Tab-separated table of C-alpha atoms in Angstrom:
chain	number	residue	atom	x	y	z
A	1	UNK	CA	33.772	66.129	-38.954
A	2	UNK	CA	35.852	64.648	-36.304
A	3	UNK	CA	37.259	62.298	-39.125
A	4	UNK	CA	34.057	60.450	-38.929
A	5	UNK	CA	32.992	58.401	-41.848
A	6	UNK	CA	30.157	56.315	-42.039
A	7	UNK	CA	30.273	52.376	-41.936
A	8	UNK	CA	27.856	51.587	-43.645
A	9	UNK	CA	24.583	49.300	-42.707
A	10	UNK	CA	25.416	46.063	-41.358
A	11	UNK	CA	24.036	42.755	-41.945
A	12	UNK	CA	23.836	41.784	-38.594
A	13	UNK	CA	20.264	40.921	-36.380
A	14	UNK	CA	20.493	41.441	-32.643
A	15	UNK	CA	20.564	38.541	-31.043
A	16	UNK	CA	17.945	36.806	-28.768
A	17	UNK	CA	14.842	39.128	-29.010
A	18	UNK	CA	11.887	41.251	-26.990
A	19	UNK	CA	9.396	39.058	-25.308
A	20	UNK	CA	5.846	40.311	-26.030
A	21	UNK	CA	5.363	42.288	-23.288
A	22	UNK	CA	8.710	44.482	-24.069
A	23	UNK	CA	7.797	44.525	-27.317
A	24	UNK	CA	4.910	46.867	-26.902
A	25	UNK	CA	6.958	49.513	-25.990
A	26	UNK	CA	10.077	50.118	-28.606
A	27	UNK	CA	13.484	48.645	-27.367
A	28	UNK	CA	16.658	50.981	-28.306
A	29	UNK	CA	19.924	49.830	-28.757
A	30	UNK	CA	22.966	52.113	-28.853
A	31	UNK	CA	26.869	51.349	-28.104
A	32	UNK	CA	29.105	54.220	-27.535
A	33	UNK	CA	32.580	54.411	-26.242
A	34	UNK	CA	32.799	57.250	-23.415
A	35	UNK	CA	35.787	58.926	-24.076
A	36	UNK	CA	38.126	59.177	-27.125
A	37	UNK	CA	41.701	61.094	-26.274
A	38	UNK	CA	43.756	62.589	-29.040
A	39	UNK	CA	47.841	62.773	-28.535
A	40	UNK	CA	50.248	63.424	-31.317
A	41	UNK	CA	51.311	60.723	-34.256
A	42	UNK	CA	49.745	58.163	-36.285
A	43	UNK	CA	45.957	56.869	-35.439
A	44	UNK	CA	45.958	54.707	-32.461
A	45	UNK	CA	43.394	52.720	-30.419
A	46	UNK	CA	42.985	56.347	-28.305
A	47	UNK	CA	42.153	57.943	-31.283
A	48	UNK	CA	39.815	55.674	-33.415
A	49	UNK	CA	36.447	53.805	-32.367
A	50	UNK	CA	33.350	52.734	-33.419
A	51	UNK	CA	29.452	53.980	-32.843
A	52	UNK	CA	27.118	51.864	-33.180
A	53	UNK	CA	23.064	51.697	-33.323
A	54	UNK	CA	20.289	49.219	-34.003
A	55	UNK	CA	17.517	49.638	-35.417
A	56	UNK	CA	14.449	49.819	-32.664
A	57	UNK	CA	12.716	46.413	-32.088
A	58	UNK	CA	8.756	46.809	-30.703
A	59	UNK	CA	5.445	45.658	-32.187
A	60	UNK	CA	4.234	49.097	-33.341
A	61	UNK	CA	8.273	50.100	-34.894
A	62	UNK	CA	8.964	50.434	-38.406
A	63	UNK	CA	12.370	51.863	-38.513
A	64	UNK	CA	14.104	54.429	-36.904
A	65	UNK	CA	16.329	57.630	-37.946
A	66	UNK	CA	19.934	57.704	-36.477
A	67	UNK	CA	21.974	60.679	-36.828
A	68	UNK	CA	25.212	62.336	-34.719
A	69	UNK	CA	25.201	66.175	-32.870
A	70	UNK	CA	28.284	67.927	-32.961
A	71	UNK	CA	29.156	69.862	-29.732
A	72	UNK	CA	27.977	72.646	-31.133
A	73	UNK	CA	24.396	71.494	-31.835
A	74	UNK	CA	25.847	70.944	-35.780
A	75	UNK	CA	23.783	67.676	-37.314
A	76	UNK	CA	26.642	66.608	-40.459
A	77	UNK	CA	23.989	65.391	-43.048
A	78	UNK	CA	25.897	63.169	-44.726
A	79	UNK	CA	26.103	60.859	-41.406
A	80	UNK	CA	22.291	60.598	-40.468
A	81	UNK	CA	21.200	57.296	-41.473
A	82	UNK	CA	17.477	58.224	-42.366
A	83	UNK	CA	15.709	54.340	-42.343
A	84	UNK	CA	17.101	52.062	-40.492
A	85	UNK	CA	15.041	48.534	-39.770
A	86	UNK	CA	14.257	47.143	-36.362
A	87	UNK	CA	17.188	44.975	-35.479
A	88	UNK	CA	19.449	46.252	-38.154
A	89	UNK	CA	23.147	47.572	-37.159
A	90	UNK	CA	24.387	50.864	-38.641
A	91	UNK	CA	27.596	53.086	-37.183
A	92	UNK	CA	30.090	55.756	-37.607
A	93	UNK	CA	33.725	55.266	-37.651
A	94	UNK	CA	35.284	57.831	-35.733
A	95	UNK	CA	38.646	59.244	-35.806
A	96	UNK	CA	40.942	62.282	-34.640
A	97	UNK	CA	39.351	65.662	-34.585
A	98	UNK	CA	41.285	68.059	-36.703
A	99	UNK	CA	40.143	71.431	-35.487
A	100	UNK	CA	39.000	72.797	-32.154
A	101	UNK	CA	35.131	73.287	-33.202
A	102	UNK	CA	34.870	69.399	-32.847
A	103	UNK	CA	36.300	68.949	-29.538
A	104	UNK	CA	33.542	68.389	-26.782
A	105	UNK	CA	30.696	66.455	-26.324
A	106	UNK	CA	29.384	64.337	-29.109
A	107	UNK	CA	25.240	62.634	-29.037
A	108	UNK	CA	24.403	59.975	-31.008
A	109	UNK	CA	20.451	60.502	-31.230
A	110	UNK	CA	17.882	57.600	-32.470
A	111	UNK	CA	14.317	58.055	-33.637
A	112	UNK	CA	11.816	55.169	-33.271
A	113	UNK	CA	8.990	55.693	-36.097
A	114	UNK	CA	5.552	53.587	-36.543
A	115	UNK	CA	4.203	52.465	-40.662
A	116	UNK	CA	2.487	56.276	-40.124
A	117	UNK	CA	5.607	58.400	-39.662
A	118	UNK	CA	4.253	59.209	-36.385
A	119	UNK	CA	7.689	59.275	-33.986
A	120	UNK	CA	7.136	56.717	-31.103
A	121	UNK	CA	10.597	57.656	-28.419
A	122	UNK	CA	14.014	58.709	-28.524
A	123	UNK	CA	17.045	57.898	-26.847
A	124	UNK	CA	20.441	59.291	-26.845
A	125	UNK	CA	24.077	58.426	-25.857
A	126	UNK	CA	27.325	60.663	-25.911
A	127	UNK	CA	30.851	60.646	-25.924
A	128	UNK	CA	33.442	62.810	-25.332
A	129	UNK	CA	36.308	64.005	-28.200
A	130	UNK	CA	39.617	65.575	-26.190
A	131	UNK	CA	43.007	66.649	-26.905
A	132	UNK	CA	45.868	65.173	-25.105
A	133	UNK	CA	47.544	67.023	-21.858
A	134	UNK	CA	50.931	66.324	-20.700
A	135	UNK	CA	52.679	67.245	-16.873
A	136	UNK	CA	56.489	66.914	-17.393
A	137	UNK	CA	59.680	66.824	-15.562
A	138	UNK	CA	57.109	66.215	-12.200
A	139	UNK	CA	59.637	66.412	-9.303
A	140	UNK	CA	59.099	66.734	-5.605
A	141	UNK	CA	62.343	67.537	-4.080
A	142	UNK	CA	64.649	67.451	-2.023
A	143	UNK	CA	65.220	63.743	-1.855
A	144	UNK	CA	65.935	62.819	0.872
A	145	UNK	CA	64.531	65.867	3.365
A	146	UNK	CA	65.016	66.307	6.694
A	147	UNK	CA	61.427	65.555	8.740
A	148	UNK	CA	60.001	69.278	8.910
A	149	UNK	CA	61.364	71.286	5.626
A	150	UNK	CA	59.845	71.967	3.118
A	151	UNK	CA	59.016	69.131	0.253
A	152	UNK	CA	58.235	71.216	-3.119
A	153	UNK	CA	56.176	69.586	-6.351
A	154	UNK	CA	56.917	70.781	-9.049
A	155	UNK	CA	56.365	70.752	-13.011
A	156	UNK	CA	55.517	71.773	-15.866
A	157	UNK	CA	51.318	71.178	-17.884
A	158	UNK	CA	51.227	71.432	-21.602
A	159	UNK	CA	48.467	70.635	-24.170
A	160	UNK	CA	48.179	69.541	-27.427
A	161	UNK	CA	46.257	72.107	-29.703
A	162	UNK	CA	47.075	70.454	-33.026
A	163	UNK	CA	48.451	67.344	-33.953
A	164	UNK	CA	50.742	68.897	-36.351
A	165	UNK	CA	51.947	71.495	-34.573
A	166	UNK	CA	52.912	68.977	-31.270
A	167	UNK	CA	52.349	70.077	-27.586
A	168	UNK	CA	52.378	74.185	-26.244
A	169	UNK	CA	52.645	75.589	-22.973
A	170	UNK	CA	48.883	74.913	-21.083
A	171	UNK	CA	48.624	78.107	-18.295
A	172	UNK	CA	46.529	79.812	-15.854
A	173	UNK	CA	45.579	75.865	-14.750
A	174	UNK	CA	44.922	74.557	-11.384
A	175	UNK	CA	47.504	71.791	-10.651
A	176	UNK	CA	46.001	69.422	-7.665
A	177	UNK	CA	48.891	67.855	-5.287
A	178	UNK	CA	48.315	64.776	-3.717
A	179	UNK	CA	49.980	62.496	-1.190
A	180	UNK	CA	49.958	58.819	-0.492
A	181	UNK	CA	51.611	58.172	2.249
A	182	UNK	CA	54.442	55.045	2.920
A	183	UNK	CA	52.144	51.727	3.820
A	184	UNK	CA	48.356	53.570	3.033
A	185	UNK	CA	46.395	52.938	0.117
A	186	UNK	CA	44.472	56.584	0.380
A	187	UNK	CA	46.212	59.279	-1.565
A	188	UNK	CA	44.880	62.576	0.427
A	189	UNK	CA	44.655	65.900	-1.110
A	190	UNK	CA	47.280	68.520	-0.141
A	191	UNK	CA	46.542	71.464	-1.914
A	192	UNK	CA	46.734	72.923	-5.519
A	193	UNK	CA	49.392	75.187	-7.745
A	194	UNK	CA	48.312	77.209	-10.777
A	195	UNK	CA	50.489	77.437	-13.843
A	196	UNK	CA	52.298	80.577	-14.855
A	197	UNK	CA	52.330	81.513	-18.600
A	198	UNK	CA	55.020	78.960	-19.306
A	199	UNK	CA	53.002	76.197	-17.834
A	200	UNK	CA	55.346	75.572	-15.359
A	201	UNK	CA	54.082	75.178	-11.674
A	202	UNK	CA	55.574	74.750	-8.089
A	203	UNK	CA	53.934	74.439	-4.545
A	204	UNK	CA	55.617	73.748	-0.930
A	205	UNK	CA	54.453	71.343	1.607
A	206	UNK	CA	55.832	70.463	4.848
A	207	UNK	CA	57.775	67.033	5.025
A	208	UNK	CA	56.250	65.019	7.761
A	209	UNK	CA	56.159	61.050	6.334
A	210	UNK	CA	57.585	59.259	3.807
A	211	UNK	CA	55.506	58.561	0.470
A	212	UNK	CA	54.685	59.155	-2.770
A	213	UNK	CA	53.487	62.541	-4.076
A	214	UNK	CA	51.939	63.161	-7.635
A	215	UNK	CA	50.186	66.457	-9.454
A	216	UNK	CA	46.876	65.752	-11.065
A	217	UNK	CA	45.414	67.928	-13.302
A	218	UNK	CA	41.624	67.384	-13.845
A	219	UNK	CA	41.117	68.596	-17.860
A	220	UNK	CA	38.536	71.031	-19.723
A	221	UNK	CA	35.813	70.599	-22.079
A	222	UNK	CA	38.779	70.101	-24.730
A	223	UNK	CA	41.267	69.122	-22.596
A	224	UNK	CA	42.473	65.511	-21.490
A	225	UNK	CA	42.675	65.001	-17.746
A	226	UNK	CA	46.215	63.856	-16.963
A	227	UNK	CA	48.941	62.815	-13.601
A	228	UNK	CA	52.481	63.206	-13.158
A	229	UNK	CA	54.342	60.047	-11.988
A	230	UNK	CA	54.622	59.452	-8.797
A	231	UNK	CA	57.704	60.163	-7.125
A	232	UNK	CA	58.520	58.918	-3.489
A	233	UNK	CA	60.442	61.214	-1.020
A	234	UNK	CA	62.368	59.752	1.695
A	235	UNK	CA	62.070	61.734	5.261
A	236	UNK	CA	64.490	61.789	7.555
């Protein structure tokens, strides 16, 4: 799963604590990075992070139930941590995804339970697991133009659909083309390119100022977002 392995529960006591009037209704506590990217090589600090949850603190809690949701609605069993104790710390470890099916959205979901089994709230968090994109040799040329040709960006997107296997041609992909002009701070958006079945990509604008011009490709559900460099044209 995702090269997930549980942590094991932690010794740990949140700090500080629920005054009484917070602790009539259960307090949850749950710490999950955003986004984890996956490129090619050895595990890295893109590709490994932590969950975490704590147990839920209020005067009628008397543990709670943690477990993770694949993006496909899949609970792993072995990873749901079934009693946890208010204020206790418990996690997942989670590394590279080694197949497709565990790309996408992950939930981390806790449970708040009273001394009756009766379930008291919920609350969930989520990150996302993504395979790496690349845009290379990113060129706008000619450098320098003459004010009123043509300035064309070009390049080429590829993806990473195993790590073993290394980066493949990514096509039939919108390519966004943006330009920050010499002296602004505003990059404006000039127009978009699509990649051909090679990946490669090209699109003509009209020179007018000098400045810096980059292609931006947005990502998927699997797929990492991911720029060009920038690369400043001269007008003349």
């Amino acid at each position: 799963m995702s090269g997930a392995l549980a942590l094991g529960l932690a010794a740990g006591v949140l700090a500080g604590g629920a005054t009484a009037a917070e602790a009539e209704s259960p307090q949850f506590h749950v710490k999950v990075p955003k986004h984890l990217s996956v490129g090619k090589g050895e595990y890295n600090k893109s590709c490994a992070m932590d969950v975490w949850v704590w147990g839920t603190e209020g005067s009628a809690v008397a543990y709670s139930k943690a477990y993770l949701i694949a993006p496909d609605g899949r609970i792993p069993s072995p990873l749901v941590y079934r009693k946890i104790l208010p204020g206790r710390q418990v996690g997942w470890g989670v590394g590279c995804p080694n197949q497709v099916e565990d790309l996408g959205k992950w939930r981390v979901r806790i449970i708040a339970y009273d001394r009756k089994g009766k379930a008291l709230g919920s609350r969930e968090d989520y990150w996302y697991e993504k395979y790496d994109t690349a845009i290379q040799n990113g060129n706008a040329a000619p450098e320098p133009v003459r004010a009123g040709r043509p300035i064309t960006v070009s390049g080429r997107l590829k993806r990473l659909n195993n790590p073993g296997t290394g980066y493949t041609a990514y096509p039939g992909k919108a390519i966004r083309v943006y330009f920050l002009p010499k002296g602004s701070a505003s990059w404006a958006y000039m127009g978009s390119a699509k990649t051909a079945g090679d990946g490669r990509f090209r699109k003509a604008f009209k020179a007018e100022r000098d400045g810096y011009w980059r292609a931006y490709f947005p990502g998927t559900s699997n797929f990492d977002r991911q720029k060009s460099f920038d690369d400043f044209v001269d007008v003349r």
